[in-house]
XYZ file of C-alpha atoms in Angstrom:
635
model
C 19.853 -13.821 20.844
C 23.015 -14.181 18.398
C 22.121 -14.649 14.893
C 22.587 -18.447 13.645
C 25.436 -17.773 11.054
C 24.686 -18.877 7.280
C 27.510 -21.021 5.652
C 26.827 -20.119 2.007
C 24.752 -17.702 0.203
C 21.518 -19.463 -0.609
C 18.044 -17.832 -0.507
C 17.558 -18.342 3.430
C 20.663 -16.228 3.417
C 19.115 -13.553 1.416
C 15.997 -13.353 3.629
C 18.454 -13.219 6.783
C 20.338 -10.645 5.533
C 17.609 -8.420 4.291
C 15.847 -8.716 7.932
C 19.323 -7.991 9.701
C 19.752 -5.030 6.991
C 16.506 -3.623 7.966
C 16.717 -3.666 11.600
C 20.708 -2.246 11.091
C 19.231 0.953 9.222
C 16.433 0.819 11.488
C 18.716 1.411 14.485
C 21.184 3.976 12.704
C 18.024 5.664 10.915
C 18.125 8.695 12.881
C 21.823 8.924 12.659
C 22.052 8.866 9.149
C 19.301 11.748 8.841
C 21.129 13.550 11.315
C 24.756 13.525 9.413
C 22.813 14.154 5.658
C 24.511 17.456 5.172
C 25.426 16.941 1.132
C 24.342 18.665 -0.986
C 21.073 19.606 1.496
C 20.571 18.787 4.702
C 17.133 17.181 4.147
C 17.593 15.048 7.087
C 15.846 11.897 5.291
C 18.577 9.704 3.946
C 18.705 7.217 6.591
C 14.825 7.021 6.575
C 14.885 6.442 2.821
C 17.109 3.371 2.720
C 15.095 1.919 5.572
C 12.143 2.077 3.610
C 13.734 0.794 0.291
C 15.038 -2.063 2.161
C 11.618 -2.703 4.416
C 10.068 -3.139 0.570
C 12.539 -5.587 -0.183
C 11.924 -7.601 2.922
C 8.362 -7.812 2.089
C 8.924 -9.024 -1.376
C 11.463 -12.086 0.217
C 9.149 -12.639 2.740
C 6.280 -13.216 0.092
C 8.094 -15.518 -1.888
C 9.103 -17.809 1.256
C 5.279 -17.360 2.186
C 4.011 -18.926 -1.270
C 6.744 -21.857 -0.552
C 5.370 -22.602 2.975
C 1.447 -22.211 2.097
C 1.689 -23.864 -1.194
C 1.886 -27.524 -2.604
C 5.360 -27.163 -3.828
C 7.591 -30.017 -3.165
C 10.255 -27.722 -2.368
C 10.641 -26.500 1.037
C 12.017 -23.072 0.482
C 12.551 -20.942 -2.641
C 15.814 -21.032 -4.954
C 18.339 -18.463 -4.772
C 17.618 -17.206 -7.981
C 13.975 -16.426 -6.751
C 15.250 -14.871 -3.558
C 17.761 -12.639 -5.027
C 15.136 -11.326 -7.567
C 12.202 -10.625 -5.112
C 15.079 -8.795 -3.128
C 15.923 -6.759 -6.026
C 12.478 -6.239 -7.214
C 11.147 -5.235 -3.846
C 13.957 -2.777 -3.466
C 13.391 -1.185 -6.538
C 9.033 -0.662 -6.473
C 9.814 0.752 -2.611
C 13.246 3.119 -3.368
C 12.633 6.246 -1.925
C 15.230 9.042 -2.827
C 18.161 8.728 -4.769
C 20.227 6.950 -1.987
C 17.427 4.296 -1.764
C 17.589 4.202 -5.726
C 21.066 3.811 -5.417
C 20.982 1.007 -2.950
C 17.821 -1.018 -4.953
C 20.598 -0.634 -7.900
C 23.181 -2.220 -6.041
C 20.858 -5.027 -4.687
C 19.689 -5.458 -8.458
C 23.545 -5.852 -9.407
C 24.011 -8.626 -6.511
C 21.269 -10.377 -7.875
C 21.851 -10.441 -11.692
C 24.832 -12.374 -10.330
C 23.066 -14.599 -7.713
C 20.373 -15.222 -10.180
C 22.408 -16.092 -13.169
C 22.139 -19.777 -12.810
C 18.560 -20.179 -11.808
C 18.921 -23.602 -10.818
C 22.099 -23.064 -8.078
C 20.988 -23.173 -4.905
C 23.674 -21.334 -3.174
C 27.110 -19.536 -3.905
C 30.282 -19.510 -2.228
C 32.548 -16.509 -1.303
C 33.829 -16.122 -4.922
C 30.127 -15.883 -5.977
C 29.522 -13.210 -3.612
C 32.504 -11.583 -4.272
C 31.390 -11.137 -8.273
C 28.401 -10.024 -6.949
C 29.545 -7.176 -4.860
C 31.876 -6.378 -7.672
C 28.787 -6.254 -10.439
C 26.802 -4.707 -7.941
C 29.305 -1.348 -7.490
C 30.247 -1.117 -11.085
C 26.153 -1.220 -12.513
C 25.691 1.439 -9.745
C 28.760 3.900 -11.125
C 27.923 3.283 -14.594
C 24.134 4.263 -13.961
C 24.993 7.871 -12.909
C 25.786 9.836 -15.408
C 28.250 12.201 -13.341
C 29.786 10.240 -10.416
C 31.065 12.121 -7.441
C 33.586 10.781 -5.206
C 32.861 10.806 -1.562
C 29.545 9.354 -1.774
C 27.753 6.198 -1.469
C 29.319 4.869 -4.797
C 32.652 5.459 -3.654
C 31.613 3.407 -0.544
C 30.264 0.742 -2.669
C 33.605 0.282 -4.944
C 35.876 0.358 -2.172
C 33.892 -2.504 -0.614
C 34.043 -4.522 -4.022
C 37.429 -3.811 -4.342
C 38.285 -5.163 -0.714
C 36.127 -8.294 -1.151
C 37.872 -9.048 -4.222
C 41.436 -8.909 -2.409
C 39.857 -11.273 -0.006
C 40.074 -14.962 0.204
C 37.929 -17.840 1.554
C 34.198 -18.287 2.410
C 31.451 -15.890 2.190
C 31.960 -14.738 5.870
C 35.389 -13.759 4.838
C 34.511 -11.708 2.207
C 31.502 -9.989 3.816
C 34.098 -8.872 6.588
C 36.760 -7.696 3.924
C 33.966 -6.082 2.202
C 32.488 -4.287 5.255
C 35.932 -2.904 6.641
C 36.927 -1.849 3.296
C 33.616 0.186 3.289
C 34.242 1.642 6.111
C 37.687 2.585 5.589
C 36.484 4.232 2.293
C 33.398 6.054 4.279
C 36.004 7.781 6.974
C 37.612 9.069 4.331
C 34.643 10.575 2.432
C 35.059 14.233 4.410
C 38.575 14.650 2.619
C 37.127 14.148 -0.686
C 34.046 16.571 -0.257
C 34.488 20.092 1.340
C 30.728 20.036 2.714
C 31.243 16.860 4.673
C 34.888 18.171 6.034
C 33.291 21.637 7.188
C 30.252 19.733 9.069
C 32.354 17.282 10.422
C 30.454 14.107 8.929
C 30.945 11.222 7.036
C 28.533 10.771 3.602
C 24.977 9.880 4.894
C 24.439 7.314 1.803
C 27.593 5.741 2.478
C 26.896 5.415 6.279
C 23.649 3.346 5.074
C 25.431 1.391 3.157
C 27.937 0.378 5.846
C 25.146 -0.901 8.117
C 23.653 -2.909 5.268
C 27.276 -4.712 4.633
C 27.435 -5.166 8.558
C 24.231 -7.127 8.083
C 25.900 -9.099 5.878
C 28.916 -9.597 8.001
C 26.381 -10.859 10.756
C 24.610 -12.977 8.330
C 27.506 -15.043 7.720
C 29.183 -15.012 10.960
C 26.472 -14.899 13.619
C 27.725 -11.586 15.230
C 27.154 -7.812 14.319
C 30.227 -5.809 13.817
C 31.758 -3.734 16.678
C 30.011 -0.015 17.157
C 30.661 2.544 15.003
C 33.476 4.811 16.158
C 32.651 7.742 14.260
C 29.075 7.734 13.797
C 27.930 9.515 17.545
C 30.683 12.227 17.016
C 29.412 12.561 13.132
C 25.848 13.142 14.745
C 26.811 15.619 17.210
C 28.522 17.697 14.408
C 25.388 17.648 11.991
C 23.063 18.913 14.754
C 25.328 21.685 15.759
C 25.999 22.596 12.364
C 22.283 22.754 11.592
C 21.598 24.671 14.555
C 24.276 27.169 13.142
C 22.222 27.262 10.195
C 18.677 27.902 11.463
C 20.330 30.530 13.806
C 21.450 32.433 10.668
C 18.071 32.543 9.328
C 19.043 30.457 6.302
C 17.663 27.310 4.703
C 19.749 23.975 6.055
C 21.627 23.578 2.376
C 22.863 27.505 2.657
C 26.379 26.700 4.197
C 27.227 23.852 0.980
C 26.767 26.504 -1.641
C 24.798 23.987 -3.621
C 21.345 25.345 -4.831
C 18.403 22.990 -3.617
C 16.970 21.282 -6.659
C 14.418 19.319 -4.659
C 13.718 16.470 -2.248
C 16.573 13.969 -0.893
C 19.838 15.720 0.774
C 21.633 13.007 -0.780
C 20.389 13.429 -3.915
C 21.665 13.493 -7.531
C 24.434 16.220 -6.837
C 26.052 14.001 -4.587
C 25.978 11.270 -7.261
C 25.539 13.221 -10.470
C 23.107 14.742 -12.457
C 21.039 11.757 -13.324
C 20.973 8.224 -14.243
C 22.877 7.255 -17.534
C 20.599 5.651 -20.263
C 21.105 1.975 -19.720
C 19.897 -1.284 -20.638
C 17.573 -3.814 -18.678
C 19.979 -3.740 -15.951
C 19.060 -0.312 -14.946
C 15.996 0.545 -13.071
C 13.720 3.019 -12.536
C 14.317 5.751 -9.398
C 11.439 4.000 -7.356
C 10.664 6.915 -5.465
C 6.529 6.042 -5.365
C 5.233 7.010 -1.973
C 1.461 6.518 -2.849
C 1.784 4.485 -6.111
C -2.028 3.993 -6.905
C -1.150 1.195 -9.443
C 0.289 -2.140 -9.106
C 3.565 -2.891 -10.898
C 2.998 -4.943 -14.106
C 4.206 -8.713 -13.494
C 6.470 -8.454 -16.433
C 8.688 -6.115 -14.578
C 12.383 -6.926 -14.699
C 12.665 -9.320 -11.830
C 9.218 -9.425 -10.701
C 9.257 -13.431 -10.356
C 5.475 -13.351 -10.551
C 4.897 -11.473 -7.065
C 2.974 -8.395 -8.450
C 0.718 -9.025 -11.068
C -2.440 -7.469 -12.314
C -3.901 -4.408 -14.257
C -3.398 -0.765 -13.563
C -5.346 2.830 -13.912
C -3.894 4.465 -17.068
C -3.358 8.327 -16.848
C -3.564 8.273 -12.952
C -1.914 11.100 -11.481
C -0.732 12.466 -8.029
C -0.275 15.676 -7.207
C 2.096 16.252 -4.286
C 4.410 18.730 -2.532
C 6.572 16.676 -0.779
C 8.339 15.229 -3.944
C 11.824 14.444 -4.400
C 13.967 15.190 -7.396
C 16.889 13.226 -9.267
C 18.647 15.926 -10.700
C 21.323 18.452 -10.430
C 19.446 21.401 -11.895
C 19.955 24.716 -10.065
C 16.832 25.619 -8.300
C 16.595 29.214 -9.920
C 14.592 29.717 -12.934
C 14.524 25.692 -12.818
C 11.349 24.084 -14.352
C 7.993 23.849 -12.707
C 7.139 20.406 -12.643
C 8.559 16.749 -11.993
C 7.266 14.214 -14.071
C 7.509 10.750 -13.299
C 5.875 7.566 -14.783
C 6.187 3.944 -15.952
C 5.753 3.307 -19.529
C 5.656 0.134 -21.580
C 7.229 0.832 -24.890
C 9.965 -0.812 -27.594
C 13.550 0.737 -27.456
C 13.195 2.364 -30.712
C 10.545 4.573 -28.935
C 12.175 5.077 -25.584
C 15.174 6.286 -27.778
C 12.698 8.814 -29.543
C 11.171 9.800 -25.932
C 14.813 10.581 -24.426
C 15.394 13.257 -27.124
C 11.969 14.859 -27.328
C 11.951 14.988 -23.127
C 15.246 16.209 -23.020
C 14.174 19.354 -25.529
C 11.696 19.598 -23.197
C 13.248 20.184 -19.775
C 16.091 18.618 -17.428
C 16.921 16.287 -14.721
C 16.197 13.394 -17.476
C 15.947 9.867 -16.189
C 14.904 6.937 -18.380
C 15.663 3.436 -17.066
C 14.578 0.426 -17.612
C 14.342 -2.457 -20.530
C 12.735 -5.358 -21.643
C 9.392 -3.174 -22.723
C 9.183 -1.463 -19.580
C 10.918 1.852 -18.355
C 10.361 4.489 -15.538
C 10.612 7.930 -16.899
C 11.795 10.557 -14.732
C 12.051 14.716 -16.240
C 11.662 18.112 -14.666
C 9.452 20.396 -17.171
C 7.481 23.641 -17.392
C 5.006 21.728 -19.586
C 3.935 18.494 -17.664
C 1.279 18.338 -20.308
C 3.613 17.567 -22.958
C 5.813 15.254 -21.342
C 2.998 13.090 -20.577
C 1.487 13.407 -23.956
C 5.496 12.308 -25.214
C 4.939 9.217 -23.351
C 1.643 8.582 -24.621
C 3.373 8.906 -28.279
C 5.779 6.465 -27.303
C 3.789 3.720 -25.454
C 1.280 3.297 -22.725
C 2.318 5.329 -19.370
C 0.981 4.554 -16.117
C 1.267 5.628 -12.462
C 1.765 8.808 -13.632
C 3.272 11.298 -10.823
C 3.149 14.885 -11.348
C 4.897 17.352 -9.020
C 4.489 20.972 -8.870
C 7.372 22.976 -7.661
C 4.970 25.631 -6.709
C 6.054 29.352 -5.668
C 7.527 29.651 -2.225
C 8.529 25.883 -2.388
C 11.532 24.931 -1.301
C 12.439 23.155 -4.385
C 12.370 26.418 -6.117
C 13.030 28.940 -3.843
C 15.344 27.657 -1.021
C 13.092 29.023 1.332
C 10.940 27.158 3.931
C 6.868 27.213 3.084
C 4.963 28.928 5.606
C 3.814 26.304 7.993
C 0.048 25.517 7.492
C -2.172 25.378 10.682
C -2.464 21.681 12.196
C -6.146 20.333 11.830
C -7.071 19.171 15.440
C -7.897 15.592 14.025
C -7.662 13.313 11.205
C -8.627 9.671 9.982
C -5.936 7.895 7.992
C -7.136 4.490 6.154
C -5.521 2.111 4.384
C -8.273 1.163 1.182
C -8.203 -1.676 -1.454
C -9.399 0.004 -3.909
C -9.699 3.208 -5.897
C -13.558 3.662 -5.701
C -13.431 3.267 -1.723
C -10.422 5.618 -2.048
C -12.765 8.190 -2.865
C -15.274 7.410 -0.660
C -13.184 7.536 2.473
C -11.742 10.916 0.874
C -15.185 12.290 0.563
C -15.762 11.458 4.255
C -12.650 13.416 5.044
C -10.050 10.380 5.602
C -6.472 10.482 4.079
C -5.973 7.362 2.495
C -3.407 4.928 1.615
C -4.090 2.574 -1.755
C -3.268 -0.819 -0.910
C -2.367 -2.971 -4.490
C -3.360 -6.712 -4.085
C -0.550 -8.862 -3.050
C 1.604 -5.276 -2.388
C 0.702 -3.941 0.921
C 1.815 -0.531 1.876
C 5.024 -0.267 4.161
C 4.901 1.547 7.517
C 6.725 4.498 6.082
C 3.844 5.163 3.437
C 1.579 5.064 6.742
C 3.948 7.580 8.427
C 3.996 9.758 5.127
C 0.096 9.494 5.031
C -0.154 10.716 8.900
C 1.959 13.660 8.045
C -0.213 14.650 5.349
C -3.013 14.900 7.216
C -1.205 17.447 9.231
C -3.059 17.166 12.603
C -2.483 17.011 15.930
C -4.644 13.611 16.633
C -4.980 10.802 14.177
C -7.003 7.928 14.363
C -5.274 5.297 11.973
C -7.655 2.408 10.409
C -5.459 -0.397 8.618
C -8.204 -2.100 7.085
C -6.280 -5.361 7.145
C -5.518 -7.786 10.001
C -1.765 -8.363 8.135
C -1.369 -4.778 8.289
C -1.923 -4.154 11.894
C 1.880 -4.523 12.876
C 2.859 -2.120 9.998
C 0.493 0.586 11.173
C 1.613 -0.199 14.785
C 4.867 0.624 13.723
C 4.066 3.742 11.498
C 2.015 4.962 14.869
C 4.920 4.780 17.302
C 7.045 6.598 14.517
C 4.254 9.306 14.310
C 3.883 9.417 18.112
C 7.683 9.932 18.130
C 6.798 13.094 15.938
C 4.517 14.307 18.198
C 1.308 13.235 16.973
C -1.457 11.540 19.173
C -2.409 8.455 17.377
C -4.943 5.799 17.915
C -4.478 2.471 15.775
C -7.888 0.966 15.510
C -7.497 -2.691 14.335
C -10.073 -2.827 11.589
C -9.453 -5.852 9.458
C -11.461 -5.224 6.368
C -12.451 -1.747 4.769
C -16.367 -2.602 5.584
C -15.397 -2.154 9.561
C -13.372 0.887 8.603
C -16.445 2.407 6.683
C -18.703 1.574 9.874
C -15.998 3.358 12.029
C -15.953 6.284 9.957
C -19.760 6.631 9.619
C -19.504 7.200 13.627
C -16.743 9.606 13.325
C -17.136 12.804 15.349
C -14.015 15.255 15.400
C -15.865 17.401 17.578
C -15.950 14.652 20.520
C -13.124 14.298 22.724
C -10.411 12.197 21.252
C -10.642 9.242 23.648
C -14.668 9.169 23.253
C -14.426 9.351 19.391
C -11.930 6.475 19.383
C -13.739 4.204 21.717
C -17.395 4.852 19.550
C -15.424 4.220 16.031
C -14.005 0.680 17.818
C -17.175 -0.040 18.835
C -18.721 0.526 15.405
C -15.920 -1.480 13.888
C -15.925 -4.053 16.255
C -19.959 -4.381 15.716
C -19.388 -5.153 11.936
C -18.837 -8.574 10.416
C -16.826 -8.797 7.633
C -16.692 -11.015 4.450
C -15.240 -11.288 1.075
C -15.650 -13.263 -2.190
C -12.787 -14.046 -4.000
C -11.454 -16.340 -7.125
C -8.812 -19.077 -5.860
C -5.347 -18.728 -7.529
C -4.090 -22.227 -7.171
C -5.107 -25.502 -5.281
C -5.005 -25.098 -1.349
C -6.342 -26.359 1.913
C -8.602 -23.993 3.477
C -11.189 -24.717 6.604
C -14.140 -25.634 4.291
C -12.066 -28.071 2.303
C -9.577 -28.371 -0.336
C -10.187 -25.514 -3.483
C -8.994 -25.744 -6.756
C -7.715 -22.595 -8.753
C -10.690 -20.810 -10.326
C -12.903 -22.051 -7.302
C -15.268 -19.270 -5.664
C -14.275 -18.859 -2.257
C -16.252 -17.149 0.766
C -14.096 -15.675 3.407
C -15.965 -14.862 6.724
C -14.295 -12.969 9.069
C -11.187 -13.824 7.650
C -11.410 -17.879 7.308
C -13.018 -19.592 4.264
C -16.285 -20.521 5.103
C -18.113 -21.426 1.659
C -16.525 -23.104 -1.838
C -18.482 -22.525 -4.850
C -18.466 -22.176 -8.678
C -20.677 -19.041 -8.788
C -19.852 -15.772 -7.511
C -23.370 -14.813 -7.127
C -24.690 -18.068 -5.498
C -21.665 -17.984 -3.181
C -21.994 -14.352 -2.326
C -25.763 -15.195 -1.474
C -24.755 -18.083 0.782
C -22.141 -16.189 2.764
C -24.708 -13.517 3.303
C -27.426 -15.947 4.367
C -24.890 -17.437 7.128
C -24.064 -13.882 8.364
C -27.512 -12.439 8.417
C -28.641 -15.779 10.460
C -26.819 -14.127 13.282
C -28.794 -10.783 13.044
C -28.194 -7.665 11.418
C -29.389 -4.081 10.660
C -27.758 -2.878 7.617
C -25.563 -4.693 4.611
C -22.928 -2.978 2.880
C -21.652 -4.364 -0.316
C -18.543 -3.275 -2.105
C -18.150 -4.407 -5.407
C -14.946 -4.942 -7.399
C -14.334 -4.624 -11.029
C -14.736 -8.120 -11.654
C -18.289 -8.708 -10.012
C -21.229 -9.902 -12.105
C -23.295 -7.104 -13.198
C -26.491 -7.938 -11.521
C -25.178 -9.421 -8.412
C -25.792 -5.933 -6.447
C -29.317 -6.051 -7.609
C -29.555 -9.778 -6.605
C -28.394 -9.479 -3.035
C -30.344 -6.493 -2.385
C -33.544 -8.130 -3.533
C -32.414 -11.415 -1.362
C -32.225 -9.270 1.514
C -35.342 -7.245 1.164
C -37.549 -10.485 0.781
C -35.854 -12.505 3.368
C -34.870 -10.122 6.110
C -36.889 -8.053 8.080
C -36.159 -4.176 8.406
C -32.058 -4.719 7.023
C -31.243 -2.118 4.854
C -28.508 -2.555 2.097
C -26.102 0.101 0.905
C -23.786 -0.471 -2.482
C -20.406 0.643 -3.122
C -18.034 0.484 -5.820
C -14.701 -0.326 -4.898
C -12.707 -0.540 -8.296
C -9.501 -2.944 -8.374
C -10.002 -4.038 -4.824
C -8.630 -7.631 -5.259
C -12.179 -9.334 -3.883
C -14.854 -9.422 -6.220
C -17.245 -8.668 -3.224
C -16.748 -7.236 -0.139
C -19.549 -7.672 2.396
C -20.290 -6.174 6.065
C -23.250 -6.718 8.231
C -23.782 -4.290 11.105
């Protein structure tokens, strides 16, 4: 069905564009991955750009959902709100260097689109200015730009848009055609592309995004790419030849591997130049175990809350944002967010520059993203502590035999027969699930994981068979997409539609890896389905519910996803909810306490169960920052 064209660039156009761009990148992802030959043929540029836009889509949809379900008189968000959400979503979900540059392009556009917060829409002239600022800000953010890359394509699209006259459709079409022409010329600008017979992968992704912009304003997608299929074929042949020679994929380029994404910083320069608040961090968090502070640039109030200080995640699959040689390079990649003032950050740059290389410090307005490669990871973190408050710390070891440091493939480890992958809402539950043998994906309140994060968790599990537990009704579609992608990679995946972490606990309790896969899945599904679930939360705003109108600050008791109780006290509301659940019977009560749960609520509820319900056991866990004050399960 043809897309209904948008006349002006307003909030709805932002939403439409993001959705169409996600679809375009989804269709082109494998092709883009296949032609990723410079500087290293990692084959992930298309995937990284897709995941970046997927995060932008989620953020924009959250803004629209807030207006549709709230009591605001406005029927839809302002252009500024949608544009900022798009930019921020792309930022926090950016993957790899091309994804980061795409996020920077979207942020550059948002700076223009959101300049006047009261404007409902902009016209062709405004779109032209936004494209120009996007290209310029992306180029300025790279210390050593290289032509023949996505930066070249972005600049060409902005140049073409500047020469166009007319409405948004005319400007978008001109930008798209300019980008296509520049993309076709990239093999003549980079020898490695010419030898492989392909165009730049990052630039190809940008053309797909601009094609979606054309469809947004015309209602029709641009014609089929005349060179994409041939480029993909050349890339596959080239990869096959390299593998036959016994070398690594990047050997033919003559460029050493510094890590991660093949469209990386050797393509675009050694790193991001120090910048102002318009420049954002490299956003490559895959399993970020914290929530983005609400005062992050462009947050628009979407991602609020605290974070665990000093939390670290050691990973083997990190991507580098640098142009350093792999021989004799630093052993660690260190990334963290930092709350600090400008003067402290200036001193931090000098300190980290002396410690290592591939230094990237971007951000502003008190929030920064720090990225560096060092031999002494502790010293890099300590430097951040001296500068301000680092958090969401991530350290990747480029270990012996790792492709990051030696250019050789790591020996493949044996796959496990079966694994469980689960989405969990808090650090405490993550620890519980991990102890039970599951691979976990941490879900931050208001910031659900994207399908790419679930796919990566399946890959980390490294098993032939995987049971996937989304533990959230809203994640069922996301989990289904991830399951399909994992199946396409040869993994047998069963999705059990758990709606709460307590249902996941019940399923995990009966998991038996030695059983036949189908029998195990049926048993786990049955256990989850037999578990009623509830949660106690505090209302953030006035709203209509099935139990009546609640006010901000009211305590809500939700049973099986619906508000059943509205109260003023957490303990009293929890007791009421528990009584209603046990009225239908039960043998085991599971309580998962959030950080904000009252001190004696667990003792009170345990006593209530023991004194009022015969032969019902109670088990208590601490979930940490899980969003809900209390989770309840009754089996």
